[in-house]
CSV table of C-alpha atoms and ligand atoms in Angstrom, one decimal:
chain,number,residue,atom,x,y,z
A,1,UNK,CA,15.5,6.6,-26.6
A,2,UNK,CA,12.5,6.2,-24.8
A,3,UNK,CA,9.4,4.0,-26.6
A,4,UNK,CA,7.5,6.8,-25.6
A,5,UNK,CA,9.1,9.3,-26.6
A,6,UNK,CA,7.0,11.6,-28.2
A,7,UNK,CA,3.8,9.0,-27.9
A,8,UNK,CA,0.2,11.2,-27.3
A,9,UNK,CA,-1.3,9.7,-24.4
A,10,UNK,CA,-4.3,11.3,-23.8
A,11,UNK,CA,-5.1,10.2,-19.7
A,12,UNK,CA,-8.3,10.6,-18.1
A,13,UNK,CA,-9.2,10.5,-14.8
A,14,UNK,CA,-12.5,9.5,-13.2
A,15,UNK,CA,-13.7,9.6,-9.6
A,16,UNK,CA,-12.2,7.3,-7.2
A,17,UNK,CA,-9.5,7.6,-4.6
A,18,UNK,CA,-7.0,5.4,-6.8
A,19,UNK,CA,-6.3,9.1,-8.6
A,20,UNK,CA,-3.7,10.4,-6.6
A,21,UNK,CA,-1.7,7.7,-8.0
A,22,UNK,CA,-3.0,9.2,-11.4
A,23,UNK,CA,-0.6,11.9,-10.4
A,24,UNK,CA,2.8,9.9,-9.9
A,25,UNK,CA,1.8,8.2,-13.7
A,26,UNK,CA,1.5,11.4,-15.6
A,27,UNK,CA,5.0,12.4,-13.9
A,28,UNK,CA,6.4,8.8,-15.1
A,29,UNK,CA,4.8,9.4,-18.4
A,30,UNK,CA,6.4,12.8,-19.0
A,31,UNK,CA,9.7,11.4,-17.8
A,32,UNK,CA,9.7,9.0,-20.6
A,33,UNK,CA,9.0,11.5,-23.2
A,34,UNK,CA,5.2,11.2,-24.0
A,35,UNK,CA,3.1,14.0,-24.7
A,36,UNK,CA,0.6,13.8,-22.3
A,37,UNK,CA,-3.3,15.2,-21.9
A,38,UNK,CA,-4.8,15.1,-18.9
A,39,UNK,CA,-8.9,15.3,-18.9
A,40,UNK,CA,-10.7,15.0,-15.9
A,41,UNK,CA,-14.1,14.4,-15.0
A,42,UNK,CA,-15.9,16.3,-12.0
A,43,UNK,CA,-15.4,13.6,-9.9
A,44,UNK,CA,-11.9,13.0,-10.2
A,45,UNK,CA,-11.4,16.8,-9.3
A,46,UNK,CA,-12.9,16.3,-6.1
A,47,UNK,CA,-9.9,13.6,-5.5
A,48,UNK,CA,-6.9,15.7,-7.4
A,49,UNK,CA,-6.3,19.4,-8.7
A,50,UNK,CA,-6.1,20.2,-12.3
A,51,UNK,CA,-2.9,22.7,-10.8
A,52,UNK,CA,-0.9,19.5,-9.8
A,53,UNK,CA,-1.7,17.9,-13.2
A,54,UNK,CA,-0.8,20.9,-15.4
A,55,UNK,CA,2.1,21.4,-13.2
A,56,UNK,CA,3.4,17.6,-14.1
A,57,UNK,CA,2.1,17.4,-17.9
A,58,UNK,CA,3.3,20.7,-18.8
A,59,UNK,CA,-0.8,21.8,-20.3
A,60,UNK,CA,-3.5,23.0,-19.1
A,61,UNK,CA,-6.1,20.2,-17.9
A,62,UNK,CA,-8.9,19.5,-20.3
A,63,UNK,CA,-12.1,19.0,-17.8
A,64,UNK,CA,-15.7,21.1,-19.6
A,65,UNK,CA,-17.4,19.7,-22.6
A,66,UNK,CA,-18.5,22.9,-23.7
A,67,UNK,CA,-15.7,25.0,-22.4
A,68,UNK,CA,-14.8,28.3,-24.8
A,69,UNK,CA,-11.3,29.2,-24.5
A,70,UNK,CA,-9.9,25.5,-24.8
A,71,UNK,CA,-12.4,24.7,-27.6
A,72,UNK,CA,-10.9,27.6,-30.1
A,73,UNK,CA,-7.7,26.3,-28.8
A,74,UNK,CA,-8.1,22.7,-29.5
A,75,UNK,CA,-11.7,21.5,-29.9
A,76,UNK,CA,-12.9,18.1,-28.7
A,77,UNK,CA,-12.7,16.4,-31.8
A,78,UNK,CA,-9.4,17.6,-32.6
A,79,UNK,CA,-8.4,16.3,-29.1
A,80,UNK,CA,-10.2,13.0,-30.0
A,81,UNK,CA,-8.1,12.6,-33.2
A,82,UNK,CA,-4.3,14.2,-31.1
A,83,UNK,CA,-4.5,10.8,-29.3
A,84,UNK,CA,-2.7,8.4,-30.5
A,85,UNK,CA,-3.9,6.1,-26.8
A,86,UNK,CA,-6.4,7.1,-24.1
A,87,UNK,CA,-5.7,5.5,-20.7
A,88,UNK,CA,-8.4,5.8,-18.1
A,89,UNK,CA,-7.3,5.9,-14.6
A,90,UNK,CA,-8.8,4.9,-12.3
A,91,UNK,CA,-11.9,3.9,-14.7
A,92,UNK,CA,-15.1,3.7,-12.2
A,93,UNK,CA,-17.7,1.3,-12.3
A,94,UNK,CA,-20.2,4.8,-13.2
A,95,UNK,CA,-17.3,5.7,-16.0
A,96,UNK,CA,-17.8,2.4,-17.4
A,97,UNK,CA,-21.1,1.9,-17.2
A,98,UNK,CA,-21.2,5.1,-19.2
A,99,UNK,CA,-18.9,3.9,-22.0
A,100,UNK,CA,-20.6,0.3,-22.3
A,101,UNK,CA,-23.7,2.5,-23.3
A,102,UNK,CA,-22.8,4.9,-25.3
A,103,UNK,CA,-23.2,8.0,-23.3
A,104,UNK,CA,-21.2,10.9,-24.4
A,105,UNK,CA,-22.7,13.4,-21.7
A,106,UNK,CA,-19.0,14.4,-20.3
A,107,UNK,CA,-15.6,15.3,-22.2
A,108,UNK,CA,-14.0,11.8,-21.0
A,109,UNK,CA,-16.7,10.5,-22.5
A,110,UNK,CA,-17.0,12.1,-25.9
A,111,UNK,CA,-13.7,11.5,-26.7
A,112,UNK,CA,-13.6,7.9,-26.0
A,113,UNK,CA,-16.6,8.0,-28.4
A,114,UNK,CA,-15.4,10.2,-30.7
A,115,UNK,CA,-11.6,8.9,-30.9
A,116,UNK,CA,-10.4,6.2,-32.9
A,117,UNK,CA,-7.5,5.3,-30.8
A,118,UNK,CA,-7.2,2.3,-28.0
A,119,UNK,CA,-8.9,2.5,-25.7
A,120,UNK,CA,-7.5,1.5,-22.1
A,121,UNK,CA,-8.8,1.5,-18.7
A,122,UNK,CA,-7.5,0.8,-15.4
A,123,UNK,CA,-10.7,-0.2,-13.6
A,124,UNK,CA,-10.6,0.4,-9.7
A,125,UNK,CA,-13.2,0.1,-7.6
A,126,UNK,CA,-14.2,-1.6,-4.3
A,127,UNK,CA,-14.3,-5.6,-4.6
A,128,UNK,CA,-18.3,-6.0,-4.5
A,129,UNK,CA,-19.1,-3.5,-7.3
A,130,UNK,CA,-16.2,-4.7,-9.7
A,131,UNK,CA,-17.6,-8.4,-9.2
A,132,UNK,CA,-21.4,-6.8,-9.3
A,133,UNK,CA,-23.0,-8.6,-12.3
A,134,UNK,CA,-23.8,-5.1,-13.9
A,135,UNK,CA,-20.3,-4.0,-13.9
A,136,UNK,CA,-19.2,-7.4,-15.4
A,137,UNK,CA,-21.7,-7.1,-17.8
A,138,UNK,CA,-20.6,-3.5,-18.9
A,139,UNK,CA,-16.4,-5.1,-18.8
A,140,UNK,CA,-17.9,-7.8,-20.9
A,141,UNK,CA,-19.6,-5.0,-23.4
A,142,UNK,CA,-16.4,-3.0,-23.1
A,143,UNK,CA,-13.7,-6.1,-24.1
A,144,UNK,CA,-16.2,-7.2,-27.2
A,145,UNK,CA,-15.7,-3.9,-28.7
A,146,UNK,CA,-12.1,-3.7,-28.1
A,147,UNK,CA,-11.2,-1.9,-24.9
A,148,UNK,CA,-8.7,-3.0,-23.2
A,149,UNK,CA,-8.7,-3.8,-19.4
A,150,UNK,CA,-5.6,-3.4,-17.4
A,151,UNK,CA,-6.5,-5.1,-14.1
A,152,UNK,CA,-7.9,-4.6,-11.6
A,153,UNK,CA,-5.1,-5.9,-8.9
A,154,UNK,CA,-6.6,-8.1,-5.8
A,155,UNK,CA,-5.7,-6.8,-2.6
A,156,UNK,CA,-6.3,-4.2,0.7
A,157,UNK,CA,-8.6,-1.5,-0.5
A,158,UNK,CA,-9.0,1.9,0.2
A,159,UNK,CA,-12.8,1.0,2.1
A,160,UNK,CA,-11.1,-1.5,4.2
A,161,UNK,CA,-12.2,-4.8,2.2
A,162,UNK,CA,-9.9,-7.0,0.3
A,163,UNK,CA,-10.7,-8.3,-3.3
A,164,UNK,CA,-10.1,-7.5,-6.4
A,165,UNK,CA,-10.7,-4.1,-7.5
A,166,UNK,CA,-7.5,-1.9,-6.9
A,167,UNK,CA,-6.1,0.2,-9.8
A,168,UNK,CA,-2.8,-1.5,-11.0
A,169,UNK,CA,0.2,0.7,-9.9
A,170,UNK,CA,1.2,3.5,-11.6
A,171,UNK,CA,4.8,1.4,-13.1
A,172,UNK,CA,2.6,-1.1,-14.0
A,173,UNK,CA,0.0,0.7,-15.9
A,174,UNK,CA,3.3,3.0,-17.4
A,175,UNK,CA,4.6,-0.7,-18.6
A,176,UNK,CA,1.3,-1.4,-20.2
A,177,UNK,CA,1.3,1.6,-21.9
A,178,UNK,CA,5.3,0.8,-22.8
A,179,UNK,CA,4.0,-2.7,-24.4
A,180,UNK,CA,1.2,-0.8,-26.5
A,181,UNK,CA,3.7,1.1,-28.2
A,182,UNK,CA,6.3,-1.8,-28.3
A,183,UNK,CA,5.0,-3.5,-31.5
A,184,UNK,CA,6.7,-6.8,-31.5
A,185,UNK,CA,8.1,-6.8,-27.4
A,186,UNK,CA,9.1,-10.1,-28.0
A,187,UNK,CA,10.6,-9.4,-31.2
A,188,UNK,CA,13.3,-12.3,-31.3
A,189,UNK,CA,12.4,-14.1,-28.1
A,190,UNK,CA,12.2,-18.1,-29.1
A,191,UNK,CA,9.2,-19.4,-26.9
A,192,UNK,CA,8.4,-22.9,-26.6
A,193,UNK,CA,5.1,-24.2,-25.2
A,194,UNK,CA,3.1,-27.1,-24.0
A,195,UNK,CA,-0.8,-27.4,-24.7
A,196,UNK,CA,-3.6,-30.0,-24.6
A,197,UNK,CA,-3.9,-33.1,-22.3
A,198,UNK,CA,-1.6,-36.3,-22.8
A,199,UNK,CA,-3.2,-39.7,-23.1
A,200,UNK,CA,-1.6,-42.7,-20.9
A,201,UNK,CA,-1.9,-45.9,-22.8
A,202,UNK,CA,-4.1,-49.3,-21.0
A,203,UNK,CA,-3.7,-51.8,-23.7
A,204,UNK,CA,-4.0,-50.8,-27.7
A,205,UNK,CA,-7.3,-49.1,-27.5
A,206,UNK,CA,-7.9,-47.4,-24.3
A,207,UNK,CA,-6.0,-44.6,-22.4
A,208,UNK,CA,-6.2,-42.1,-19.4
A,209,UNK,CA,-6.8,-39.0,-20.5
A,210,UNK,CA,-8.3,-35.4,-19.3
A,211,UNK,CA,-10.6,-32.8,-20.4
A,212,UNK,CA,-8.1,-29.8,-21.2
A,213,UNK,CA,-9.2,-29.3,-24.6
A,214,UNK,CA,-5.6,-27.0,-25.7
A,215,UNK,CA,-7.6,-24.2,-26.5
A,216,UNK,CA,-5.6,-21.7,-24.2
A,217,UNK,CA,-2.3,-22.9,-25.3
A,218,UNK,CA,-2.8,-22.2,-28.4
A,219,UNK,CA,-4.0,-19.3,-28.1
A,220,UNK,CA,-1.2,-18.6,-26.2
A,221,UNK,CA,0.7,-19.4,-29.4
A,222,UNK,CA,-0.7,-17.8,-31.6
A,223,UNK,CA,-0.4,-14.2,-28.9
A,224,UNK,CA,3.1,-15.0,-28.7
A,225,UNK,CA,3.7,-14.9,-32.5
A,226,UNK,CA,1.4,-11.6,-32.7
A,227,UNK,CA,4.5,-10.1,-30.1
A,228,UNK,CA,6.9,-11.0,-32.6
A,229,UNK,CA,8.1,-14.0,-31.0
A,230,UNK,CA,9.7,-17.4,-32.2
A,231,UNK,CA,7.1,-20.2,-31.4
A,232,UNK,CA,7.5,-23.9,-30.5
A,233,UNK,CA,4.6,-26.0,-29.9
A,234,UNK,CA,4.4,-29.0,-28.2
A,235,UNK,CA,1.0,-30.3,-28.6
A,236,UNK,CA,-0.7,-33.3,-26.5
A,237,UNK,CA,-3.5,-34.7,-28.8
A,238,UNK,CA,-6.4,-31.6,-30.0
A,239,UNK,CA,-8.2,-31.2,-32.7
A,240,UNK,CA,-7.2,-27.9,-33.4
A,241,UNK,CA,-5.7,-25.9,-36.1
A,242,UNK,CA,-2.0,-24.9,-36.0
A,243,UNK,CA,-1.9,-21.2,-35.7
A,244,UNK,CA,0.3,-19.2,-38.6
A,245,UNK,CA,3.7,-18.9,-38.1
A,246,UNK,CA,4.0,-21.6,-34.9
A,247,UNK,CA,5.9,-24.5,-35.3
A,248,UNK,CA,4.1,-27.5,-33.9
A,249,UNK,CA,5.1,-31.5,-32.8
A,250,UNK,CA,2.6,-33.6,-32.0
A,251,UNK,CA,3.1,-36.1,-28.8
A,252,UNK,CA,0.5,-37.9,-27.0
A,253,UNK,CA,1.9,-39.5,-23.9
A,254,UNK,CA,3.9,-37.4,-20.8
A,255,UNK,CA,7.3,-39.0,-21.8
A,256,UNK,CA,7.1,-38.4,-25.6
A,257,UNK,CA,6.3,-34.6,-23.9
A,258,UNK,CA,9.1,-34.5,-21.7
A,259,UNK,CA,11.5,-35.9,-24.3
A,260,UNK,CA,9.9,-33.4,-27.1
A,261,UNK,CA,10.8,-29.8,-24.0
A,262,UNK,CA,14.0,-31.6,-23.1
A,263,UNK,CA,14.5,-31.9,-27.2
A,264,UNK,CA,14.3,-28.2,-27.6
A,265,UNK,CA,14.6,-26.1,-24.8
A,266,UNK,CA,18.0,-25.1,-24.4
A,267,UNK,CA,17.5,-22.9,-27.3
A,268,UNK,CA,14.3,-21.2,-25.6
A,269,UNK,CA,14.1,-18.5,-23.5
A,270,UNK,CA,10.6,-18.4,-22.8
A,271,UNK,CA,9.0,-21.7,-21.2
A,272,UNK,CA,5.3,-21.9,-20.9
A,273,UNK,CA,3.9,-25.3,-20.0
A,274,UNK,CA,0.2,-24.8,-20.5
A,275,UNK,CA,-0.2,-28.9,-21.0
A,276,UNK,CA,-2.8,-30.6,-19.0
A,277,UNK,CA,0.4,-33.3,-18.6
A,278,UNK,CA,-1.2,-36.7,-16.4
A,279,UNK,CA,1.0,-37.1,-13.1
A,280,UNK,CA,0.3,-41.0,-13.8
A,281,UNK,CA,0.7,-43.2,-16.0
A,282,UNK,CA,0.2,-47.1,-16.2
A,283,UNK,CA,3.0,-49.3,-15.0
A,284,UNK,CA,2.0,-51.6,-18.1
A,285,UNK,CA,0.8,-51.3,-20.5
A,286,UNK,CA,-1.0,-54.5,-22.4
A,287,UNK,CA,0.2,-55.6,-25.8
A,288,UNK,CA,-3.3,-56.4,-26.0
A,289,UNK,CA,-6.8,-55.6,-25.5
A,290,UNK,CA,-7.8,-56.6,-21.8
A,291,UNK,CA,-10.4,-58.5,-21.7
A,292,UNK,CA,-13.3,-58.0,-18.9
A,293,UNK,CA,-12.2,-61.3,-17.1
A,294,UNK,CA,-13.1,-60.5,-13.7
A,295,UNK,CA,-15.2,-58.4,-11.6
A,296,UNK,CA,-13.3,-56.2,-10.4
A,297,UNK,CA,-9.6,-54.6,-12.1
A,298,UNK,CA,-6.7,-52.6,-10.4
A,299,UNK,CA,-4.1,-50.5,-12.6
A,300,UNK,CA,-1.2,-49.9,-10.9
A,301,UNK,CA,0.0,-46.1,-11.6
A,302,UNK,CA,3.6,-44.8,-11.8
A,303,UNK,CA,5.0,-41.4,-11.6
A,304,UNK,CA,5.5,-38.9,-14.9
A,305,UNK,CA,8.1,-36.4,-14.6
A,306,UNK,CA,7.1,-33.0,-13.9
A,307,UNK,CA,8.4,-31.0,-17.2
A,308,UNK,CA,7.7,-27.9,-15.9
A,309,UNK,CA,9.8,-28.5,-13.1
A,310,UNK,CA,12.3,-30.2,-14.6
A,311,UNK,CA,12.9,-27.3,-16.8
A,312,UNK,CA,12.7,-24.9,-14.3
A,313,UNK,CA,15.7,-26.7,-12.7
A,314,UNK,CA,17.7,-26.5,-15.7
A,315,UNK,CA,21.5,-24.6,-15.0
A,316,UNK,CA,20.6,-21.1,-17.0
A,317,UNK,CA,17.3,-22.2,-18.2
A,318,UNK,CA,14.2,-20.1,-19.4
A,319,UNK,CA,11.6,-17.8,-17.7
A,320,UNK,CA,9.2,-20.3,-16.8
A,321,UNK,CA,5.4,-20.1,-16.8
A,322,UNK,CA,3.1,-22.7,-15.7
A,323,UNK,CA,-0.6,-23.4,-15.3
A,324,UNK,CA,-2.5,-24.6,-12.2
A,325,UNK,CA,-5.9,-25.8,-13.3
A,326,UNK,CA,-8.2,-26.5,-9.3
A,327,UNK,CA,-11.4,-27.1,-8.4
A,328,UNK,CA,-11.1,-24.9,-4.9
A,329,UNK,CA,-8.7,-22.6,-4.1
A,330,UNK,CA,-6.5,-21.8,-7.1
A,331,UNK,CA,-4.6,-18.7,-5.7
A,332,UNK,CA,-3.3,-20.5,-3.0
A,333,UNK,CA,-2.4,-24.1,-4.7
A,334,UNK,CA,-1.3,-22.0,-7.4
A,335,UNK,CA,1.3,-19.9,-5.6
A,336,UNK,CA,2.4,-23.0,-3.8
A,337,UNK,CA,3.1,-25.2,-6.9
A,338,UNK,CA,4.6,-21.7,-8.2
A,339,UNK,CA,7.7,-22.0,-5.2
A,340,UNK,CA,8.1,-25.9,-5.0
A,341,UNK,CA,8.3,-25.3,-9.1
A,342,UNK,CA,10.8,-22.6,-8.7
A,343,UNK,CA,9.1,-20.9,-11.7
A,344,UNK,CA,8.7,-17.4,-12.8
A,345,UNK,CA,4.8,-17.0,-12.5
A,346,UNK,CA,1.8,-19.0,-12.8
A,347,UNK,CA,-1.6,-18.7,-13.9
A,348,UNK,CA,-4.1,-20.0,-11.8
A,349,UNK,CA,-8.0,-21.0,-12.5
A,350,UNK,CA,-10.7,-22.4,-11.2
A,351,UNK,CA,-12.0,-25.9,-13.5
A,352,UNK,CA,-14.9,-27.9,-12.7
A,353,UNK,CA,-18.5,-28.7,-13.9
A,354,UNK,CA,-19.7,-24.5,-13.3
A,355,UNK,CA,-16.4,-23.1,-14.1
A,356,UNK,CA,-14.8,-22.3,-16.6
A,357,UNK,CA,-11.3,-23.6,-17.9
A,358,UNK,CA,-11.2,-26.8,-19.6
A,359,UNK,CA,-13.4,-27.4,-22.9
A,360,UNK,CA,-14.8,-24.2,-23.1
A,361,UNK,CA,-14.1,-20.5,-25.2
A,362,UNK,CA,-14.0,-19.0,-22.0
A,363,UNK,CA,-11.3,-18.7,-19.2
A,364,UNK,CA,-10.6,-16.4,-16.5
A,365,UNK,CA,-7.2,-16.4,-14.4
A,366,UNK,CA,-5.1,-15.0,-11.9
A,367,UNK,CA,-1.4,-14.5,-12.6
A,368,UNK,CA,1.2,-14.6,-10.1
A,369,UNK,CA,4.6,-13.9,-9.6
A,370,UNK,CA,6.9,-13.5,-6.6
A,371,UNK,CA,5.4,-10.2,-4.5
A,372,UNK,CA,2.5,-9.6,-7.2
A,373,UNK,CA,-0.9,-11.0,-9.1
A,374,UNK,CA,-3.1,-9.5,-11.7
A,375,UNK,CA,-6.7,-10.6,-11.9
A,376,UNK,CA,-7.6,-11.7,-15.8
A,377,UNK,CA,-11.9,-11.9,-15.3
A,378,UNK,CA,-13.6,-14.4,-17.9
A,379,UNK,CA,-13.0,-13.5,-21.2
A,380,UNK,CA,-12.4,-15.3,-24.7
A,381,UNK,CA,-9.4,-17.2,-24.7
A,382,UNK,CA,-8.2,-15.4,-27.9
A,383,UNK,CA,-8.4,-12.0,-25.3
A,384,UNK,CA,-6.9,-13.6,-22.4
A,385,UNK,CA,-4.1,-14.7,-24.0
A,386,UNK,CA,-2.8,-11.6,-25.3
A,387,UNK,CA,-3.3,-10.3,-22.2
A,388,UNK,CA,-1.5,-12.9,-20.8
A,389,UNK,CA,1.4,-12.9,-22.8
A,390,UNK,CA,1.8,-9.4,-22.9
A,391,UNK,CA,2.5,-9.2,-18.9
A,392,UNK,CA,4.7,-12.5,-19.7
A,393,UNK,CA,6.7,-10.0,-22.3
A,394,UNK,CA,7.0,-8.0,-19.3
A,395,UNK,CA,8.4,-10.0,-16.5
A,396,UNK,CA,10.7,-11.6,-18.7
A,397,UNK,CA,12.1,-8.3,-19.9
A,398,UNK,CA,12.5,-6.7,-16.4
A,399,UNK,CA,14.0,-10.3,-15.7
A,400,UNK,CA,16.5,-9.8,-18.8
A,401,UNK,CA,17.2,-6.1,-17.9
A,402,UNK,CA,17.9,-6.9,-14.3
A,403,UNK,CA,20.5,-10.4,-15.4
A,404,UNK,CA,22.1,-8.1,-18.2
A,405,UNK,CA,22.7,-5.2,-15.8
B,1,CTP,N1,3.2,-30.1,-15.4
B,1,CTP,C1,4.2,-30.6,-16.1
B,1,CTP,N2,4.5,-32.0,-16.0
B,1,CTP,C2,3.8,-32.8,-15.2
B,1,CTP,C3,2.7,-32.2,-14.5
B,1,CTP,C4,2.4,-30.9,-14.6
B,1,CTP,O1,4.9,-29.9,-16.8
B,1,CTP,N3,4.1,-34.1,-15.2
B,1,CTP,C5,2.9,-28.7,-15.5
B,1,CTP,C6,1.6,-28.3,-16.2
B,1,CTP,O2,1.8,-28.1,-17.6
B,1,CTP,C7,1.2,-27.0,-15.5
B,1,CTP,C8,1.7,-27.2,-14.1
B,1,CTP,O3,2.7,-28.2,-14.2
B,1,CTP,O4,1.9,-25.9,-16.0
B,1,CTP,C9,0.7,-27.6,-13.0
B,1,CTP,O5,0.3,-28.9,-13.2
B,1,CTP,P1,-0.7,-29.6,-12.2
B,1,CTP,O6,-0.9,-31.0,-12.7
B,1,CTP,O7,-1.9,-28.8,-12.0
B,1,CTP,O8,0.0,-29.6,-10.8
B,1,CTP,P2,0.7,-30.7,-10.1
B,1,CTP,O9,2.0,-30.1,-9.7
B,1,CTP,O10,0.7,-32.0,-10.8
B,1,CTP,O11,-0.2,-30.9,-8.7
B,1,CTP,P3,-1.5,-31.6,-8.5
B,1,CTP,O12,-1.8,-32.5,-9.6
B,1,CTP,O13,-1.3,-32.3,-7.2
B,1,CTP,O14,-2.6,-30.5,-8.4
């Protein structure tokens, strides 16, 4: 039996060309057995008929606030409380806008107001007014309260630009909707994970180290045990509290790392090596404190293994994830270290003195896999990860279903 089956989704659709593909989501909804409610505002009906939608959901479409015969039918509130999720999509930038101030001047709106089910919007838009300040602002507003974003995807848009700003496709917004209802996806998945930077020993009291501060991975961890999952930490030196639930070794250098993954992971499935891990480390290291002697000092640098790699090489090893932390061009070092990796995705993000990233709350990222990327904008790393982990959940079950099949 379907997850869904028998799930009340109540869908609304706002203004925007990305609702035809509206259309082929409430057909995939219906397939898997949800209930579904259409309710459509005045623009969306200029872009798609409520026929077509009552013909695929099986009821009449929901579009008047004040509207007689469906309110002594099923009144607003009533329909507020029948929802057990709403899923707006396409969500525009004026829909939003709308929602991050409280305006209940539409029947979309009202019920999002007046429900107390999630609340989940596909945002599409063209690229300029998703990354306009206002709209971020009014995303910002929305996640705070507790709305959930699903994308929007980067790519060729309908007004001929390219960006982010496309509504995710109607499988992948059904998956999302899959994973709500899924409580515990992972249930049973054993997950091990890196976090925090190493430190590379000098002499006795000195080291190379970095600025990741392990914030993300474990928050990761902490997601990953909220899905249900099994968790393995692997923690560089942070001074951060180990989340309920995870179980946690502490290494500092890259080789106590690599031996702690290679120590556990052929009884993983999920691999995530979120560790800021150096690539170098010092040839020698001095029994001693090194005194300043001359003017001048050279250390000679060798080669760490890459873990990540090294797992992802492994006969029958795990989905892999990795992390690809720039300071220009993440997307495209990102998907490059995601193919000489030979890993499963990768989340790439921007670091450096403006951005965000390392030592900070906040984080924003763009996942990628082979043939697809979702755009994760700044948010809390407590948000993102859940959001991250949750599309993990994903690939690796379509990854599972398609080896098992
Ligand atoms: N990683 C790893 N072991 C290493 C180095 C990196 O497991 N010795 C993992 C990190 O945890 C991260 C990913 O590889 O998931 C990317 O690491 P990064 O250092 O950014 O990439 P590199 O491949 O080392 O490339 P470069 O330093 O040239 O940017």
């Amino acid at each position: 039996m379907s997850v869904l089956s028998g799930r009340r989704v109540l869908l609304g659709i706002t203004g925007g060309i990305a609702a035809y593909k509206t259309v082929e989501l409430v057909r995939l909804l219906v397939k898997a057995g949800a209930e579904v409610q259409v309710v459509l505002t005045d623009g969306a009906s200029q872009f798609v008929t409520p026929m077509t939608l009552q013909a695929l959901s099986g009821r009449p479409v929901r579009q008047a606030l004040f509207d007689e015969a469906h309110e002594a039918a099923m009144g607003h509130i009533e329909l507020a409380r029948w929802a057990e999720i709403i899923v707006v999509a396409p969500a525009s930038a004026s829909f939003m806008a709308r929602l991050a101030n409280g305006f209940a001047d539409n029947l979309l709106a009202t019920l999002c107001l007046a429900t107390a089910a999630p609340l989940c919007l596909a945002p599409a838009m063209n690229q300029q007014m998703w990354q306009n300040p206002a709209t971020q602002q009014n995303v910002a507003v929305l996640r705070q309260r507790g709305v959930q974003l699903w994308g929007p995807a980067t790519g060729d848009q309908a007004c001929g630009e390219v960006g982010p700003g496309r509504m995710l496709e109607p499988d992948a917004l059904l998956q999302q909707i899959c994973a709500h209802f899924s409580s515990g996806l992972l249930a049973g998945a054993r997950v091990l994970l890196t976090a925090g930077p190493t430190r590379e020993p000098i002499d006795p009291v000195r080291f190379i180290g970095n600025r990741s501060s392990g914030k993300m991975g474990f928050a990761l961890a902490k997601a990953f045990v909220a899905m249900g999952a099994k968790v393995d930490l692997v923690a560089g030196p942070v001074t951060l509290e180990t989340p309920s639930g995870v179980e946690r070794t502490d290494v500092e250098t890259a080789t106590e790392m690599e031996e702690a993954v290679l120590g556990r992971v052929t009884s993983c499935d999920i691999f995530v090596g979120c560790a800021a891990v150096a690539d170098y480390r010092p040839e020698i290291v001095a029994d001693q404190k090194i005194k300043k002697n001359s003017e001048q000092m050279a250390i000679h640098l060798v080669r760490n293994n890459d873990i990540l790699a090294t797992v992802a090489a492994l006969p029958d090893g795990p989905f892999t994830v990795g992390f690809a932390a720039e300071t220009q061009s993440p997307e495209t070092y990102a998907e490059k270290k995601r193919i000489a990796k030979k890993i499963d995705m990768i989340a790439a993000n921007l670091v450096g003195a403006q951005e965000g990233g390392f030592e900070r709350d906040e984080n924003a990222l763009t996942l990628m896999w082979a043939g697809g990327q979702v755009v994760l904008p700044m948010a809390d790393k407590g948000e993102l990860a859940k959001q991250l982990v949750k599309l993990i959940a994903e690939h690796y079950e379509n990854r599972h279903t398609i080896k098992n099949t």
